[in-house]
Amino acid sequence: GNFSAPKAQEIVVARGRILELLRPDDYGRVQTIISTNAFGLVRSLVPFRLTGGRTDYIVVGSDSGKVVVLKVNAETEAFEKIHEEMFGKTGCRRIVPGEYLAADPKGRAVMIAAVEKQKLIYVLNRDGAANLTISSPLESNKQHTVCFDIAAVDVGFNNPVFAAIEMDHAEADEDPTGEAVAEAEKVLTYYELDLGLNHVVRKWSTTIDRTAYKLVTVPGGSDGPSGVLYTSEDYVVYINDEHEEVRVRIPRRKHVPQDRGLLITAVASHKQKDLFFILLQSEYGDLYKVTLDYEGDEVYKVNISYFDTVPVAIGLCVIKTGFLFLAAEFKDHYLYQFQNIGDGEDETFTIDGDDVNRYFNPRALQNLDPIDKMASLAPITAAKVLNLDKTETPQIYCACGRGRSSALAVLRHGISVNHLKESGLPEATPTGVWTVKSTADDEFDKYIIVSFYNGTLVLEISDKVEEVTDSGFLGTVTTMSVSLLGEDSFLQIYDGGLRHIRADKRTSEWKCPGGTKIVACASNQRQVAIALRGGDVVYFELDQTGQLEEVMTKNVGSEISAMTIPPLQGKVRSRFLAVSFTDNKVRVYSLAASDCMESLSMQLLPSKATSLAIIEFASMLYLNVGTANGLLLRARLDEVTGQLSDTRTRFLGTKPVKLFTMKLGEKTGLLALSTRSWLCYTYQSRVIMVPLSYVPLEYAACFSSEQCPEGVIGLTKKSLRIFAVDHSGDLFNQTEIPLRYTPRKFEIHPTTNLLVTIESDHLMYPWAERKNCEEEIKQEGDDMETDDVPNEQQEDEELEDRDRALGPPRPNLGTWASCVRVYDPLSKKTLDVHEFVDNESAISMCTCVFHSRSEVFVVVGTVRDMKFQPRSCKCGYIYVFSISNSPPGKLNLLHRTEIDGIPGALCAFQGRLLAGVDNTLRIYDLGKKKVLRKCESRKFPTFIVSLDTQGDRIYVGDLAESVLFVKYNRTDNMLYIFADDTCPKWLTSVCVLDYNTVAFGDKFGTISILRLPDEVEEELDNNPVGDVIAWTKSYLNSAPFKLKPQAHFYVGETITHLTKCNLTPGGVQSLLYTTVLGAVGVLVPFENREDVDFFSHLEINVKQENPPICGRRHEVFRSFYYPVKSVIDGDLCEQFSELRNESQQRIAKSLERSVNEVNKKLEDIRNRVL
C-alpha cells in the first residue's frame, strides 16, 4: 500500500513479533525503512484506506486481544498507533478474534474473526478534524462454528459485505460414532453490515466444497463482476449470491501422484482501470494466473494458466510499479519484476464441459525476472560458532532452509561487499585516491585521481576508464587532496601549494612561502585550510567571483598532524575547523567571520591523531579522530558553542586509523581503515559500526557511475578496487553452501576440521530414484539426444540446480531421502556424500573416539520407515564411519548396527558411545562387526532428544519432561537419574553452561536456565561412591533432587539451538540462540551489580514511555508461559534511542544520567558482544 506517502509503493511484513516497512528503491533493491519490535505475536495484517484518502492505514491482529490501527509517520520513520480497541483475552485462543482480518475495499469497515465462533465488525470513519474514528464492535457470532477464512466482497458503495467459509460442528460434538463428522458440510456465508441501522445480518449462505479453505476477493463495481473465488482441493471456483458456481480445475504437474490433491497456498491480485488478474501459488511453488470472462455481473468462464515457478510463499504482493514481492515460507525472500503478464494462448488451460486434468512441465522463469533477494535463514535447524578460517573473529555456521532451499550458511561479522572491478597499479606506492564530478549538480563522477610518492595519475570516467593528461591537474607532484570547489572548478592541494582549476581549464596557483611544505589540509566546497610545517594555519574562502581568497594566517604553536572541515550542508560557511597536533591534542577552531581561528575547545588524545572527520550522525555533529595506535574516538560537537563531549572509543586494529567520508544514499557515513575496514553510519536512529568483509584497504573515496551509482573506490598496495557496500543495517554477511536435503545436524571433525552434516527429507525421492525419475522425464521429452555427455558429478550438480529452481517431483507418503555429507570449509567443496537406502532417515550424529581405537569416528543414527503420529518405525540403525586421509574426506563405513528404536541423540562418553533410543539411555562400545551394548536405563519419561556430558555426569534432554541429570557409576555399571526439573518443558536444544548449570530452549519459545542446588552438589561430592543417589527416596516417581530455575525468558519463536560462545576476541562469553524463523540472538551476562540496576530501571522506564504498538503488555509477553526471571530485555532497552527527545530526557533524569551517558551504556553492552 501507500503507507508513508500518496505515491510510495511499500510493503508491511510481520516476522513473528517484528513489524517492518519495506520499500523498493529506484534500482529495484528492497530497503527496510522501519523495523519495530511489537512485543506480541502478529497474527494477521490488512491495509485499508478511508474513502477519499491518499495514504493507507494498517490494521493488526495479534495476541493482545485488541484490534490496533497503525499509520506510518514519514518524518520520524516509525509506526504510530492511531487506535487500540480491546475485545477479548490475550493469547492465541481459538475463540478470541485476531486470526483473520478483512477490510472493505472502500475503507468503511473491518472484520476481525476468530478460528471459532466470534466475528466482530468495526465501522471506520472520520471526525470533524479528519482524524480516523472507529466504532464499537458489531458482533456476528455463531455458536459451534469453525471459520476457515474471511474476505471482503467488493460491492462498491453499497452496504459492506464480508464472506466467510464456515463449518458447523454442533452435531459432530454430540455424535460419538463419528458419522456426523464425515457428513459435515462447509458453507460460504455473506455477512452484510447495514450502515443505516448499524447492525450485521447473515445475508446469504450456500454449501460449497468440503475441501474449500481460502477466499479471494473479485473486484466489483466498474472494475469487475464482484463476488469471490474460493480454492479447494484441485479446484478454483467463482461464486456470488444469486450466481451459480463457475469452477475450473487447477493444472497439475506431470509425475505427481494422482491420488494427492493440489492445494493453493498463497494469493495476490492486481487491478488496473482496464483489467484485473489474480495470481495463485500451489504447494509446489507453481504460479497460476486467473482471469474471468464476464459481462456485467455475469461470469461465464474462469481461465487459469501456468505462469511461472518460484519458491513456495506464505505471502505475495503485486506492486503497482510492476514488481512482485514474494515472502517465502523458507529461506530467502524475493522481489521479481514482471516481464509480461503471461497472455500467451499456448499457456492457457480452460475447462469446457468435461472435468479432466491438464498437465504441464515446470520451466525456467519467463514472465518474472528476479531483481533483489532478502536474505533469510529460516528455519535454522542447527548452529555452531567456529573459527575455521583462522581470522580475527569466529564465524557462525547455521544449517538452515528446507527441501530445495536447504543450505549451510556461514555468517561473518561485517557488511557484505559486492566486488565490481579490480585493476593493477604502477610499481610506486599510492598515497591517496579521490573522485570528483564536473559540476556540483552532476549525478556521476568525472575523474579518479590517484596519488603516488612521485606523481599523480588522473583517470577519466566515460564509457571506459582511461588516463588523461589534459585535465589541468599537476601530474608531477604528490597530491594531498582533490575536491570540487564552487560549482564547477577543481582544487588540487599538494605539498608545495594549491592549484585552482576552472571549468575552462584556466588555472591559478598559490605557493607555500619560504619553501615550506604543507603537512595537512582540509576543504569543502567553499572553504580551504592548510597546515604548514612549523605550526602555521592558512585559511582560504571562495569569494563571489570564484577566486580563492586568503582570509588569515595563524601560528598555533605546535606541529599539526591532521585537520578537517565539515561539509557545507546548505550553508554559506561551515562553522568549525578541527586540528590535531603531534603533542596528542585536538582543538576545534571557529571559522566565523567574527572570531575566525579562535579556539573553542580542546581534548587530550591517547596517542597522536592521524586522521580527522566531522560528520553528522542522527542529526548530531560528531568529531571523529583516528589515532596512531588503532583507536577511533567519536566525540559530540556542539553546533553552537563548539564544545566536545560524550567521547567514545573503539579499537579498530593495530595500524593507524585513516578516516574517509562516504555517501550512503541520502545519508553520510564514515569509512575507517586500519587492520580491517570499518563503516560507521546511521540506521533507524542508531549509529552502527561494523567491519567490511573485504580485503584491508589503504585509502578510499566515494565512487558514482552509471554502472555503480553508490560505490566505493579503494586502494591496496598493488591494486585499485571498485565495490559497492550494503548498508541495510545487517551486522553479518553470509555465504551459503547448497545442500541436497534439509540439514538436521552437523559436527566438526576435530582432527581434519571438516564439516560433517546429516540431511533428510520426507516426501522426497532418494537420490538414485530421483535420477531415474529424471531419465524417465527425458525419455518422454525431446531432449534425449545430445552430443555432450556430462560426467556423473556434473549431472548431479545440474539436477540439484534444477530441483532448487523448480522443485523435485514428490513421491507417496512415507518416502524418505537422507544422506551424510563431508564438506571442506576452506576449499568450499563437498568431498563425499553417502546416501542412505531402504527408506532410512538420519536424525542424530556425533564424533566419538573409542577406547580400543585412537581414531575419530563419525557415528550416525538413522531410522527406517519413520512415522510421526504415532511415533513409530520399523527399526533403527547406528552407523560408524571413519574419514580417510587419502583420498581426503572419503567416508568409509566400518559397520552398521540394527537397534529396536529411534536413536534420537548420540554423544561420546568416556571412550564409549552414549545413545538415546526412544526413552532408553544406552552405553555402547565399539566391536568388530557392530557396536556392543554395555549398559542401559529405561527410566526416562518420553523420548530422549539431546545428550551432553561432563566427567561422569550426563545431561539428558527429554522431549516433554525438560532436563534430567544422570550419573554413571562405573563400579556397578549403572545409570542413576538424580535430579530433574519441577516443570515439564518440551525441549528443542540444551547447552551446558558449567558442571551444575544448563540452559535450554523449548518449542514454545522460552529460554530457561536450571542449576543444581549447592547443597545437593555438596552432598554428592561427599559421597563419591554414588550410593546416596541409589538409595535416596524419589518424589512422585521422579528424581530424588530438583533443579532450581535461575532464569526464564520468552523469545517469541521456537528455539532450535543454544550454544555458549565468544563472538569477538576479548569480548564477553555469551549464550547464542537461533530460532525457527531464522533469528540469531545472544544473552549477555552482566559483570557487576551496577549494570544490573541501571538496565533494570532503564527497562522499566522505556516500557512506560513507549508501550508496545500492538497493545500487549511487555512483561506479560515476556512471561508468556513462565514468569520472566533474571533477564533484562535488551530489545526493549534499545528502543531508547528511537524515542522522542522529551521522553529520553525524562528517562535519563529518572536514572540520574544524561542522555549521552545512557546511549553510551547501550553502546558499551553491544560492543561486549561484537
Short mmCIF file of C-alpha atoms in Angstrom, two decimals, residues 822-1144:
data_model
loop_
_atom_site.label_atom_id
_atom_site.label_comp_id
_atom_site.label_asym_id
_atom_site.label_seq_id
_atom_site.Cartn_x
_atom_site.Cartn_y
_atom_site.Cartn_z
CA VAL A 822 31.62 -34.28 4.25
CA TYR A 823 32.45 -30.68 3.41
CA ASP A 824 35.74 -28.79 3.42
CA PRO A 825 35.03 -25.20 4.60
CA LEU A 826 38.39 -23.90 3.39
CA SER A 827 38.26 -25.14 -0.19
CA LYS A 828 34.43 -24.86 -0.16
CA LYS A 829 33.99 -28.25 -1.75
CA THR A 830 31.94 -31.32 -0.92
CA LEU A 831 34.40 -34.19 -0.51
CA ASP A 832 31.97 -37.09 -0.16
CA VAL A 833 28.26 -37.87 0.10
CA HIS A 834 26.90 -41.16 1.44
CA GLU A 835 23.25 -41.79 0.51
CA PHE A 836 21.14 -43.94 2.82
CA VAL A 837 18.87 -46.56 1.27
CA ASP A 838 15.93 -48.69 2.45
CA ASN A 839 13.84 -45.61 3.29
CA GLU A 840 16.18 -44.56 6.09
CA SER A 841 16.34 -41.09 7.63
CA ALA A 842 19.35 -39.74 9.56
CA ILE A 843 18.29 -37.95 12.75
CA SER A 844 21.32 -37.91 15.07
CA MET A 845 25.10 -37.74 14.83
CA CYS A 846 28.27 -37.26 16.86
CA THR A 847 32.02 -37.76 16.65
CA CYS A 848 33.50 -40.31 19.00
CA VAL A 849 36.89 -41.75 19.99
CA PHE A 850 36.57 -45.29 21.35
CA HIS A 851 38.89 -46.90 23.91
CA SER A 852 40.01 -49.59 21.53
CA ARG A 853 40.80 -47.22 18.65
CA SER A 854 42.52 -43.83 18.81
CA GLU A 855 40.84 -42.78 15.57
CA VAL A 856 37.97 -40.25 15.47
CA PHE A 857 34.81 -41.88 14.15
CA VAL A 858 31.62 -40.31 12.84
CA VAL A 859 28.59 -42.04 14.33
CA VAL A 860 25.20 -41.54 12.66
CA GLY A 861 21.82 -42.68 13.94
CA THR A 862 19.16 -43.48 11.33
CA VAL A 863 15.61 -44.78 11.43
CA ARG A 864 13.76 -46.84 8.84
CA ASP A 865 10.14 -46.19 7.79
CA MET A 866 9.65 -43.48 10.40
CA LYS A 867 6.15 -42.17 11.16
CA PHE A 868 5.37 -39.19 13.35
CA GLN A 869 1.81 -39.84 14.54
CA PRO A 870 2.07 -42.07 16.40
CA ARG A 871 5.86 -42.09 16.62
CA SER A 872 6.99 -45.44 15.25
CA CYS A 873 9.48 -47.09 12.95
CA LYS A 874 10.42 -50.48 11.59
CA CYS A 875 13.87 -50.32 13.18
CA GLY A 876 16.82 -48.04 13.77
CA TYR A 877 20.50 -48.23 12.86
CA ILE A 878 23.77 -46.91 14.21
CA TYR A 879 26.38 -46.32 11.50
CA VAL A 880 30.07 -45.96 12.32
CA PHE A 881 32.14 -44.14 9.68
CA SER A 882 35.79 -43.23 9.51
CA ILE A 883 37.15 -40.38 7.37
CA SER A 884 40.16 -41.27 5.29
CA ASN A 885 43.11 -39.03 4.54
CA SER A 886 43.68 -40.46 1.07
CA PRO A 887 41.54 -39.51 -0.73
CA PRO A 888 40.83 -36.73 1.79
CA GLY A 889 37.34 -36.63 3.25
CA LYS A 890 36.26 -40.04 1.97
CA LEU A 891 33.68 -41.75 4.22
CA ASN A 892 34.48 -45.39 5.00
CA LEU A 893 31.68 -47.44 6.57
CA LEU A 894 33.04 -49.57 9.40
CA HIS A 895 29.75 -51.31 10.24
CA ARG A 896 26.02 -50.84 10.78
CA THR A 897 24.16 -51.99 13.90
CA GLU A 898 20.41 -52.56 13.96
CA ILE A 899 18.58 -51.35 17.08
CA ASP A 900 14.98 -51.63 18.26
CA GLY A 901 14.03 -47.95 18.36
CA ILE A 902 14.69 -44.42 17.17
CA PRO A 903 18.21 -43.14 18.03
CA GLY A 904 17.14 -39.61 18.94
CA ALA A 905 20.52 -38.49 20.35
CA LEU A 906 24.17 -39.64 20.28
CA CYS A 907 27.15 -38.43 22.31
CA ALA A 908 30.71 -39.51 23.08
CA PHE A 909 31.22 -40.55 26.71
CA GLN A 910 34.49 -41.68 28.30
CA GLY A 911 35.72 -43.63 25.28
CA ARG A 912 32.29 -45.10 24.58
CA LEU A 913 29.11 -44.11 22.78
CA LEU A 914 26.10 -42.76 24.63
CA ALA A 915 22.83 -43.24 22.75
CA GLY A 916 19.26 -42.22 23.48
CA VAL A 917 16.99 -44.82 21.85
CA ASP A 918 13.33 -43.82 22.33
CA ASN A 919 13.11 -43.39 26.12
CA THR A 920 16.12 -45.59 26.87
CA LEU A 921 19.66 -44.39 27.59
CA ARG A 922 22.35 -46.84 26.49
CA ILE A 923 26.14 -47.04 26.53
CA TYR A 924 27.76 -48.78 23.54
CA ASP A 925 31.32 -49.81 22.86
CA LEU A 926 32.96 -50.47 19.52
CA GLY A 927 33.00 -54.05 18.30
CA LYS A 928 34.43 -55.66 15.19
CA LYS A 929 31.10 -56.12 13.41
CA LYS A 930 28.78 -53.83 15.35
CA VAL A 931 28.57 -51.63 18.42
CA LEU A 932 28.11 -53.60 21.65
CA ARG A 933 25.57 -52.63 24.31
CA LYS A 934 27.26 -52.31 27.73
CA CYS A 935 24.67 -50.56 29.90
CA GLU A 936 21.18 -49.11 29.68
CA SER A 937 18.47 -47.36 31.70
CA ARG A 938 14.78 -47.40 30.77
CA LYS A 939 13.62 -44.85 33.36
CA PHE A 940 13.27 -41.80 31.13
CA PRO A 941 9.79 -40.33 30.66
CA THR A 942 9.06 -39.96 26.93
CA PHE A 943 11.79 -39.59 24.29
CA ILE A 944 15.46 -38.56 24.55
CA VAL A 945 16.29 -35.67 22.19
CA SER A 946 19.68 -34.42 23.45
CA LEU A 947 22.73 -35.70 25.31
CA ASP A 948 25.64 -33.79 26.83
CA THR A 949 28.37 -34.91 29.24
CA GLN A 950 30.96 -33.54 31.65
CA GLY A 951 33.07 -36.01 33.58
CA ASP A 952 30.83 -38.82 34.81
CA ARG A 953 27.72 -36.63 34.70
CA ILE A 954 25.25 -36.91 31.82
CA TYR A 955 22.70 -34.22 30.92
CA VAL A 956 19.70 -35.80 29.24
CA GLY A 957 17.13 -33.70 27.40
CA ASP A 958 13.70 -35.33 27.31
CA LEU A 959 11.22 -34.37 24.62
CA ALA A 960 8.43 -33.37 27.03
CA GLU A 961 9.97 -33.51 30.51
CA SER A 962 12.77 -30.94 30.47
CA VAL A 963 16.35 -31.81 31.55
CA LEU A 964 17.46 -34.71 33.74
CA PHE A 965 20.85 -35.07 35.44
CA VAL A 966 22.25 -38.60 35.30
CA LYS A 967 25.30 -40.10 36.98
CA TYR A 968 27.15 -43.13 35.64
CA ASN A 969 28.52 -45.36 38.37
CA ARG A 970 31.36 -47.32 36.82
CA THR A 971 31.61 -49.67 39.81
CA ASP A 972 28.20 -51.28 39.33
CA ASN A 973 27.81 -50.19 35.68
CA MET A 974 24.56 -48.38 36.40
CA LEU A 975 22.96 -45.11 35.29
CA TYR A 976 21.14 -43.13 38.01
CA ILE A 977 18.79 -40.17 37.49
CA PHE A 978 19.45 -37.92 40.46
CA ALA A 979 17.92 -34.54 39.52
CA ASP A 980 15.19 -33.23 37.24
CA ASP A 981 13.05 -30.15 36.63
CA THR A 982 9.93 -29.26 38.59
CA CYS A 983 8.07 -28.02 35.47
CA PRO A 984 7.87 -30.21 32.34
CA LYS A 985 9.03 -28.46 29.16
CA TRP A 986 9.13 -29.56 25.53
CA LEU A 987 12.84 -29.35 24.76
CA THR A 988 14.43 -28.46 21.46
CA SER A 989 18.03 -27.63 22.48
CA VAL A 990 20.28 -27.89 25.54
CA CYS A 991 23.57 -26.13 26.32
CA VAL A 992 25.72 -26.98 29.35
CA LEU A 993 26.98 -23.74 30.90
CA ASP A 994 29.02 -25.31 33.70
CA TYR A 995 29.12 -28.52 35.70
CA ASN A 996 25.93 -27.68 37.62
CA THR A 997 24.10 -25.35 35.21
CA VAL A 998 22.29 -25.94 31.94
CA ALA A 999 20.40 -23.65 29.57
CA PHE A 1000 17.72 -24.97 27.25
CA GLY A 1001 15.06 -23.76 24.84
CA ASP A 1002 11.65 -25.23 24.26
CA LYS A 1003 9.40 -25.40 21.23
CA PHE A 1004 7.10 -22.71 22.62
CA GLY A 1005 9.88 -20.09 22.56
CA THR A 1006 11.13 -19.90 26.16
CA ILE A 1007 14.80 -19.99 27.17
CA SER A 1008 15.35 -21.33 30.69
CA ILE A 1009 18.41 -21.83 32.89
CA LEU A 1010 18.46 -24.51 35.60
CA ARG A 1011 21.06 -25.10 38.28
CA LEU A 1012 21.74 -27.94 40.69
CA PRO A 1013 21.47 -26.52 44.24
CA ASP A 1014 24.75 -26.10 46.09
CA GLU A 1015 23.66 -28.31 48.98
CA VAL A 1016 22.91 -31.17 46.57
CA GLU A 1017 26.29 -30.75 44.90
CA GLU A 1018 27.98 -30.80 48.28
CA GLU A 1019 26.12 -33.97 49.25
CA LEU A 1020 27.17 -35.66 46.02
CA ASP A 1021 30.79 -34.61 46.46
CA ASN A 1022 30.84 -36.11 49.94
CA ASN A 1023 29.62 -39.42 48.56
CA PRO A 1024 31.86 -40.34 45.61
CA VAL A 1025 30.64 -43.96 45.57
CA GLY A 1026 27.20 -42.79 44.48
CA ASP A 1027 25.05 -44.88 46.83
CA VAL A 1028 23.33 -41.71 48.06
CA ILE A 1029 21.72 -41.46 44.62
CA ALA A 1030 20.71 -45.08 44.52
CA TRP A 1031 19.10 -45.10 47.96
CA THR A 1032 17.65 -41.59 48.24
CA LYS A 1033 13.86 -41.69 48.05
CA SER A 1034 12.37 -40.11 44.95
CA TYR A 1035 9.36 -37.77 44.88
CA LEU A 1036 6.24 -38.82 42.93
CA ASN A 1037 8.20 -41.31 40.80
CA SER A 1038 10.68 -38.63 39.75
CA ALA A 1039 14.30 -37.88 40.67
CA PRO A 1040 15.34 -37.52 44.33
CA PHE A 1041 16.65 -33.96 43.81
CA LYS A 1042 15.21 -30.98 41.97
CA LEU A 1043 16.94 -28.44 39.74
CA LYS A 1044 16.43 -24.82 40.72
CA PRO A 1045 15.29 -22.36 37.98
CA GLN A 1046 17.67 -19.44 37.58
CA ALA A 1047 16.19 -17.61 34.59
CA HIS A 1048 13.20 -17.64 32.22
CA PHE A 1049 12.78 -15.51 29.11
CA TYR A 1050 10.20 -15.80 26.34
CA VAL A 1051 11.73 -15.10 22.93
CA GLY A 1052 8.57 -15.49 20.87
CA GLU A 1053 9.90 -18.05 18.38
CA THR A 1054 10.69 -21.74 18.68
CA ILE A 1055 14.28 -22.15 19.86
CA THR A 1056 16.26 -24.52 17.65
CA HIS A 1057 19.78 -24.30 19.06
CA LEU A 1058 21.75 -22.92 22.02
CA THR A 1059 25.50 -22.62 22.30
CA LYS A 1060 27.99 -20.89 24.60
CA CYS A 1061 30.46 -18.82 22.60
CA ASN A 1062 32.67 -15.77 22.29
CA LEU A 1063 31.91 -13.78 19.14
CA THR A 1064 34.85 -11.39 19.26
CA PRO A 1065 38.38 -11.52 20.66
CA GLY A 1066 38.41 -10.11 24.16
CA GLY A 1067 34.64 -9.99 24.29
CA VAL A 1068 32.42 -11.48 26.95
CA GLN A 1069 31.26 -15.10 26.68
CA SER A 1070 27.60 -15.16 25.68
CA LEU A 1071 24.77 -17.62 25.16
CA LEU A 1072 23.82 -17.63 21.48
CA TYR A 1073 20.43 -18.92 20.36
CA THR A 1074 18.78 -19.50 16.98
CA THR A 1075 15.10 -19.80 16.12
CA VAL A 1076 12.86 -21.47 13.59
CA LEU A 1077 12.18 -18.09 11.92
CA GLY A 1078 15.90 -17.61 11.22
CA ALA A 1079 16.73 -15.21 14.06
CA VAL A 1080 20.11 -15.25 15.80
CA GLY A 1081 20.31 -13.67 19.26
CA VAL A 1082 22.53 -13.62 22.33
CA LEU A 1083 22.05 -13.46 26.06
CA VAL A 1084 24.89 -11.45 27.63
CA PRO A 1085 25.82 -11.93 31.30
CA PHE A 1086 26.24 -8.80 33.41
CA GLU A 1087 29.60 -8.35 35.07
CA ASN A 1088 28.58 -6.16 38.01
CA ARG A 1089 25.57 -5.20 40.08
CA GLU A 1090 25.68 -1.58 38.91
CA ASP A 1091 24.85 -2.58 35.33
CA VAL A 1092 22.01 -4.81 36.52
CA ASP A 1093 20.42 -1.93 38.44
CA PHE A 1094 20.93 0.52 35.59
CA PHE A 1095 19.38 -1.64 32.86
CA SER A 1096 16.57 -2.82 35.14
CA HIS A 1097 15.49 0.76 35.72
CA LEU A 1098 16.00 1.61 32.05
CA GLU A 1099 13.74 -1.28 31.05
CA ILE A 1100 11.01 -0.10 33.43
CA ASN A 1101 11.16 3.47 32.17
CA VAL A 1102 11.20 2.59 28.47
CA LYS A 1103 8.15 0.31 28.77
CA GLN A 1104 6.28 3.19 30.44
CA GLU A 1105 7.30 5.80 27.87
CA ASN A 1106 6.92 3.55 24.83
CA PRO A 1107 4.29 0.82 25.29
CA PRO A 1108 4.23 -1.92 22.60
CA ILE A 1109 2.40 -0.83 19.45
CA CYS A 1110 0.20 -3.94 19.28
CA GLY A 1111 -1.27 -3.41 22.72
CA ARG A 1112 0.38 -6.31 24.54
CA ARG A 1113 1.94 -5.53 27.91
CA HIS A 1114 5.67 -6.10 27.68
CA GLU A 1115 6.12 -8.03 30.92
CA VAL A 1116 3.13 -10.24 30.09
CA PHE A 1117 4.54 -11.04 26.66
CA ARG A 1118 7.98 -11.97 28.00
CA SER A 1119 6.19 -14.16 30.59
CA PHE A 1120 4.07 -15.98 28.01
CA TYR A 1121 4.44 -19.42 29.61
CA TYR A 1122 6.67 -18.81 32.63
CA PRO A 1123 7.20 -15.55 34.55
CA VAL A 1124 10.26 -13.74 33.25
CA LYS A 1125 13.11 -14.13 35.71
CA SER A 1126 16.65 -12.72 35.92
CA VAL A 1127 16.69 -11.47 32.31
CA ILE A 1128 16.56 -7.84 31.15
CA ASP A 1129 15.09 -7.29 27.69
CA GLY A 1130 17.79 -5.73 25.55
CA ASP A 1131 15.39 -5.32 22.59
CA LEU A 1132 13.28 -3.02 24.75
CA CYS A 1133 16.27 -1.08 26.09
CA GLU A 1134 17.50 -0.50 22.53
CA GLN A 1135 14.28 1.41 21.79
CA PHE A 1136 15.58 4.24 23.99
CA SER A 1137 17.43 5.78 21.04
CA GLU A 1138 14.21 5.74 18.96
CA LEU A 1139 12.17 7.75 21.48
CA ARG A 1140 11.38 11.43 21.21
CA ASN A 1141 13.89 13.78 22.81
CA GLU A 1142 11.46 14.70 25.60
CA SER A 1143 10.99 11.04 26.53
CA GLN A 1144 14.74 10.45 26.50
#
